[in-house]
Amino acid sequence: MSTTPHILVVEDEEHLAFGLRFNLEAEGFRVTTVGDGLAALDVLGQADDPIELVVLDLMLPGMSGYEVCEKLRQRGSSIPVLMLSARSLSEDRIRGFGVGADQYLCKPFELPELLARIKALLHRFQSGAAQSPTESTVSVNGHEVDFDTYLVDGPEGTQLTALEMKLLRYFLNHPERVIPKGELLKEVWEQSPNIQTRAPDQFILRLRKIFEDDPSHPKHFLTIRDAGYRFVPGTPST
Ligand code: CA
């Protein structure tokens, strides 16, 4: 694999596409730009010089960014997708995650923010890909989680939402480590780490209900007082 990540920018506004290419190349990435979804899927299907990350505009002529992302995931690709949108509505964001986007950034954005997210995604993908390139299910305390359907324990089981799935994914990617609440707010909710909210606590209560043998005595989704949360994937020794 090349040491210089190859990024595809899908953006129909030429000045923005140009600016993205310029800045990403300045950071040492190799960049291909296309202006619509069909061309994007074409480039993503090529075997030689494969793309390692997609920066995908939502509003495109013809096929929307949602459709591009959905089609990409239907092909079985797990390539990181960072969606760009001029729309900041939470419905759009949730729909973006629903079709399999990994990150969602609203225009106008600050360049350092975009670069930080691209680097984080590449890092996460490269470390995750080494473990399970094609695995679409994972077992959490004996419960099967399907990453394609967001179902736990099959069709008769529990349906996770996009955000619950995102939180779970974050825990799975950061096992054993104490994760501060602010980090979850930033990485999963994409909010300022300093906002006052009980959202992470509520989501963790829900994950406990689904995955813990005894939700009132959790062994996997732990709250560490005054520090944050810790996910323990293994079966505790008895
Ligand atoms: Ca556009």
GROMACS .gro file of C-alpha atoms and ligand atoms in nm:
model
  239
    1MET     CA    1   0.000   0.000   0.000
    2SER     CA    2   0.118   0.349  -0.079
    3THR     CA    3   0.230   0.560   0.213
    4THR     CA    4   0.056   0.865   0.068
    5PRO     CA    5  -0.320   0.829   0.117
    6HIS     CA    6  -0.526   0.879  -0.195
    7ILE     CA    7  -0.835   1.092  -0.130
    8LEU     CA    8  -1.135   1.137  -0.357
    9VAL     CA    9  -1.310   1.475  -0.338
   10VAL     CA   10  -1.664   1.474  -0.477
   11GLU     CA   11  -1.769   1.836  -0.512
   12ASP     CA   12  -1.951   2.013  -0.793
   13GLU     CA   13  -1.858   2.367  -0.692
   14GLU     CA   14  -1.534   2.414  -0.879
   15HIS     CA   15  -1.377   2.675  -0.655
   16LEU     CA   16  -1.440   2.458  -0.350
   17ALA     CA   17  -1.306   2.146  -0.524
   18PHE     CA   18  -0.998   2.341  -0.626
   19GLY     CA   19  -0.946   2.475  -0.273
   20LEU     CA   20  -0.986   2.130  -0.118
   21ARG     CA   21  -0.742   1.975  -0.362
   22PHE     CA   22  -0.490   2.252  -0.305
   23ASN     CA   23  -0.503   2.225   0.072
   24LEU     CA   24  -0.507   1.844   0.087
   25GLU     CA   25  -0.211   1.824  -0.150
   26ALA     CA   26  -0.032   2.077   0.067
   27GLU     CA   27  -0.082   1.831   0.354
   28GLY     CA   28   0.084   1.558   0.149
   29PHE     CA   29  -0.223   1.367   0.030
   30ARG     CA   30  -0.283   1.258  -0.326
   31VAL     CA   31  -0.615   1.394  -0.449
   32THR     CA   32  -0.859   1.306  -0.725
   33THR     CA   33  -1.159   1.536  -0.774
   34VAL     CA   34  -1.487   1.463  -0.952
   35GLY     CA   35  -1.801   1.674  -0.985
   36ASP     CA   36  -2.084   1.420  -0.963
   37GLY     CA   37  -2.190   1.092  -0.806
   38LEU     CA   38  -2.162   0.866  -1.108
   39ALA     CA   39  -1.806   0.973  -1.171
   40ALA     CA   40  -1.737   0.920  -0.801
   41LEU     CA   41  -1.867   0.561  -0.805
   42ASP     CA   42  -1.665   0.501  -1.119
   43VAL     CA   43  -1.340   0.614  -0.957
   44LEU     CA   44  -1.423   0.424  -0.638
   45GLY     CA   45  -1.470   0.104  -0.838
   46GLN     CA   46  -1.124   0.111  -0.992
   47ALA     CA   47  -0.882  -0.146  -0.860
   48ASP     CA   48  -0.550   0.021  -0.934
   49ASP     CA   49  -0.449   0.316  -0.719
   50PRO     CA   50  -0.748   0.267  -0.489
   51ILE     CA   51  -0.910   0.553  -0.299
   52GLU     CA   52  -0.860   0.545   0.078
   53LEU     CA   53  -1.104   0.816   0.188
   54VAL     CA   54  -1.391   1.008   0.029
   55VAL     CA   55  -1.482   1.370   0.097
   56LEU     CA   56  -1.839   1.370  -0.031
   57ASP     CA   57  -2.053   1.676  -0.088
   58LEU     CA   58  -2.420   1.617  -0.014
   59MET     CA   59  -2.581   1.840  -0.277
   60LEU     CA   60  -2.460   1.719  -0.614
   61PRO     CA   61  -2.615   1.734  -0.960
   62GLY     CA   62  -2.806   1.412  -1.037
   63MET     CA   63  -2.726   1.160  -0.768
   64SER     CA   64  -2.705   1.308  -0.416
   65GLY     CA   65  -2.427   1.242  -0.171
   66TYR     CA   66  -2.668   1.023   0.028
   67GLU     CA   67  -2.722   0.800  -0.274
   68VAL     CA   68  -2.351   0.780  -0.351
   69CYS     CA   69  -2.277   0.674   0.005
   70GLU     CA   70  -2.561   0.424   0.011
   71LYS     CA   71  -2.452   0.264  -0.317
   72LEU     CA   72  -2.095   0.249  -0.197
   73ARG     CA   73  -2.197   0.066   0.120
   74GLN     CA   74  -2.424  -0.167  -0.078
   75ARG     CA   75  -2.116  -0.270  -0.273
   76GLY     CA   76  -1.966  -0.376   0.056
   77SER     CA   77  -1.712  -0.096   0.075
   78SER     CA   78  -1.618   0.024   0.423
   79ILE     CA   79  -1.397   0.309   0.299
   80PRO     CA   80  -1.422   0.614   0.529
   81VAL     CA   81  -1.668   0.875   0.404
   82LEU     CA   82  -1.668   1.233   0.529
   83MET     CA   83  -1.986   1.406   0.419
   84LEU     CA   84  -1.990   1.781   0.355
   85SER     CA   85  -2.314   1.971   0.365
   86ALA     CA   86  -2.442   2.323   0.367
   87ARG     CA   87  -2.734   2.191   0.570
   88SER     CA   88  -2.691   2.168   0.944
   89LEU     CA   89  -3.024   2.010   1.034
   90SER     CA   90  -2.988   1.715   1.266
   91GLU     CA   91  -3.220   1.511   1.038
   92ASP     CA   92  -2.968   1.550   0.758
   93ARG     CA   93  -2.686   1.451   0.984
   94ILE     CA   94  -2.871   1.144   1.107
   95ARG     CA   95  -2.968   1.050   0.753
   96GLY     CA   96  -2.601   1.084   0.658
   97PHE     CA   97  -2.499   0.841   0.930
   98GLY     CA   98  -2.793   0.619   0.835
   99VAL     CA   99  -2.653   0.569   0.484
  100GLY     CA  100  -2.312   0.491   0.625
  101ALA     CA  101  -2.120   0.818   0.640
  102ASP     CA  102  -1.848   0.819   0.906
  103GLN     CA  103  -1.831   1.193   0.958
  104TYR     CA  104  -2.051   1.488   0.876
  105LEU     CA  105  -1.915   1.839   0.848
  106CYS     CA  106  -2.120   2.150   0.779
  107LYS     CA  107  -2.017   2.418   0.532
  108PRO     CA  108  -1.859   2.657   0.584
  109PHE     CA  109  -1.596   2.467   0.779
  110GLU     CA  110  -1.254   2.557   0.908
  111LEU     CA  111  -0.972   2.387   0.722
  112PRO     CA  112  -0.791   2.258   1.034
  113GLU     CA  113  -1.117   2.093   1.143
  114LEU     CA  114  -1.149   1.914   0.809
  115LEU     CA  115  -0.787   1.802   0.815
  116ALA     CA  116  -0.814   1.676   1.172
  117ARG     CA  117  -1.120   1.469   1.084
  118ILE     CA  118  -0.960   1.327   0.771
  119LYS     CA  119  -0.651   1.222   0.966
  120ALA     CA  120  -0.861   1.069   1.244
  121LEU     CA  121  -1.070   0.872   0.993
  122LEU     CA  122  -0.766   0.742   0.806
  123HIS     CA  123  -0.603   0.639   1.130
  124ARG     CA  124  -0.914   0.466   1.257
  125PHE     CA  125  -0.975   0.292   0.928
  126GLN     CA  126  -0.618   0.171   0.890
  127SER     CA  127  -0.605   0.034   1.244
  128GLY     CA  128  -0.953  -0.117   1.219
  129ALA     CA  129  -0.894  -0.269   0.876
  130ALA     CA  130  -0.604  -0.468   1.009
  131GLN     CA  131  -0.835  -0.653   1.245
  132SER     CA  132  -1.143  -0.730   1.039
  133PRO     CA  133  -1.156  -0.619   0.676
  134THR     CA  134  -1.491  -0.776   0.585
  135GLU     CA  135  -1.651  -0.855   0.921
  136SER     CA  136  -2.000  -0.710   0.930
  137THR     CA  137  -2.099  -0.857   1.265
  138VAL     CA  138  -1.931  -0.838   1.600
  139SER     CA  139  -2.017  -1.003   1.930
  140VAL     CA  140  -2.059  -0.789   2.241
  141ASN     CA  141  -2.107  -0.994   2.558
  142GLY     CA  142  -2.260  -1.273   2.348
  143HIS     CA  143  -2.493  -1.041   2.154
  144GLU     CA  144  -2.443  -1.030   1.777
  145VAL     CA  145  -2.432  -0.677   1.635
  146ASP     CA  146  -2.481  -0.644   1.260
  147PHE     CA  147  -2.303  -0.336   1.127
  148ASP     CA  148  -2.505  -0.336   0.806
  149THR     CA  149  -2.855  -0.352   0.953
  150TYR     CA  150  -2.780  -0.213   1.303
  151LEU     CA  151  -2.970  -0.513   1.443
  152VAL     CA  152  -2.866  -0.682   1.765
  153ASP     CA  153  -2.942  -1.055   1.787
  154GLY     CA  154  -3.107  -1.080   1.446
  155PRO     CA  155  -3.436  -0.955   1.300
  156GLU     CA  156  -3.631  -1.040   1.618
  157GLY     CA  157  -3.380  -0.854   1.832
  158THR     CA  158  -3.316  -0.486   1.898
  159GLN     CA  159  -3.282  -0.219   1.632
  160LEU     CA  160  -3.009   0.032   1.709
  161THR     CA  161  -3.030   0.388   1.579
  162ALA     CA  162  -2.750   0.543   1.375
  163LEU     CA  163  -2.625   0.735   1.677
  164GLU     CA  164  -2.636   0.434   1.908
  165MET     CA  165  -2.443   0.244   1.645
  166LYS     CA  166  -2.193   0.524   1.616
  167LEU     CA  167  -2.140   0.530   1.991
  168LEU     CA  168  -2.101   0.153   2.003
  169ARG     CA  169  -1.854   0.166   1.717
  170TYR     CA  170  -1.655   0.429   1.902
  171PHE     CA  171  -1.636   0.208   2.209
  172LEU     CA  172  -1.533  -0.091   2.000
  173ASN     CA  173  -1.257   0.114   1.840
  174HIS     CA  174  -1.134   0.233   2.180
  175PRO     CA  175  -1.155  -0.067   2.412
  176GLU     CA  176  -1.039  -0.059   2.774
  177ARG     CA  177  -0.947   0.310   2.766
  178VAL     CA  178  -1.116   0.568   2.989
  179ILE     CA  179  -1.295   0.797   2.743
  180PRO     CA  180  -1.385   1.143   2.876
  181LYS     CA  181  -1.741   1.254   2.821
  182GLY     CA  182  -1.616   1.556   2.624
  183GLU     CA  183  -1.442   1.324   2.380
  184LEU     CA  184  -1.765   1.133   2.317
  185LEU     CA  185  -1.956   1.458   2.267
  186LYS     CA  186  -1.700   1.571   2.015
  187GLU     CA  187  -1.639   1.247   1.827
  188VAL     CA  188  -1.983   1.083   1.837
  189TRP     CA  189  -2.224   1.375   1.874
  190GLU     CA  190  -1.999   1.625   1.696
  191GLN     CA  191  -2.078   1.881   1.959
  192SER     CA  192  -1.853   2.105   2.161
  193PRO     CA  193  -1.692   1.893   2.435
  194ASN     CA  194  -1.798   2.151   2.691
  195ILE     CA  195  -2.175   2.153   2.647
  196GLN     CA  196  -2.385   2.041   2.939
  197THR     CA  197  -2.590   1.739   2.841
  198ARG     CA  198  -2.693   1.404   2.978
  199ALA     CA  199  -2.709   1.250   2.629
  200PRO     CA  200  -2.406   1.019   2.665
  201ASP     CA  201  -2.535   0.890   2.999
  202GLN     CA  202  -2.875   0.818   2.851
  203PHE     CA  203  -2.726   0.637   2.555
  204ILE     CA  204  -2.503   0.430   2.779
  205LEU     CA  205  -2.804   0.329   2.989
  206ARG     CA  206  -2.963   0.205   2.669
  207LEU     CA  207  -2.653   0.010   2.563
  208ARG     CA  208  -2.646  -0.149   2.907
  209LYS     CA  209  -3.009  -0.257   2.875
  210ILE     CA  210  -2.925  -0.428   2.547
  211PHE     CA  211  -2.588  -0.581   2.622
  212GLU     CA  212  -2.540  -0.624   2.995
  213ASP     CA  213  -2.656  -0.937   3.181
  214ASP     CA  214  -2.752  -0.711   3.470
  215PRO     CA  215  -2.782  -0.348   3.354
  216SER     CA  216  -2.768  -0.219   3.711
  217HIS     CA  217  -2.431  -0.391   3.762
  218PRO     CA  218  -2.256  -0.326   3.429
  219LYS     CA  219  -1.940  -0.516   3.345
  220HIS     CA  220  -1.883  -0.385   2.992
  221PHE     CA  221  -2.016  -0.028   2.965
  222LEU     CA  222  -1.867   0.133   3.272
  223THR     CA  223  -1.903   0.482   3.410
  224ILE     CA  224  -1.583   0.602   3.572
  225ARG     CA  225  -1.674   0.867   3.824
  226ASP     CA  226  -1.541   1.216   3.741
  227ALA     CA  227  -1.348   1.072   3.445
  228GLY     CA  228  -1.578   0.936   3.177
  229TYR     CA  229  -1.659   0.592   3.043
  230ARG     CA  230  -1.478   0.271   2.975
  231PHE     CA  231  -1.574  -0.015   2.748
  232VAL     CA  232  -1.454  -0.359   2.850
  233PRO     CA  233  -1.514  -0.600   2.560
  234GLY     CA  234  -1.400  -0.928   2.714
  235THR     CA  235  -1.582  -1.162   2.946
  236PRO     CA  236  -1.479  -1.076   3.299
  237SER     CA  237  -1.310  -1.363   3.479
  238THR     CA  238  -1.520  -1.508   3.757
  239CA      CA  239  -2.274   2.098  -0.403
   0.00000   0.00000   0.00000
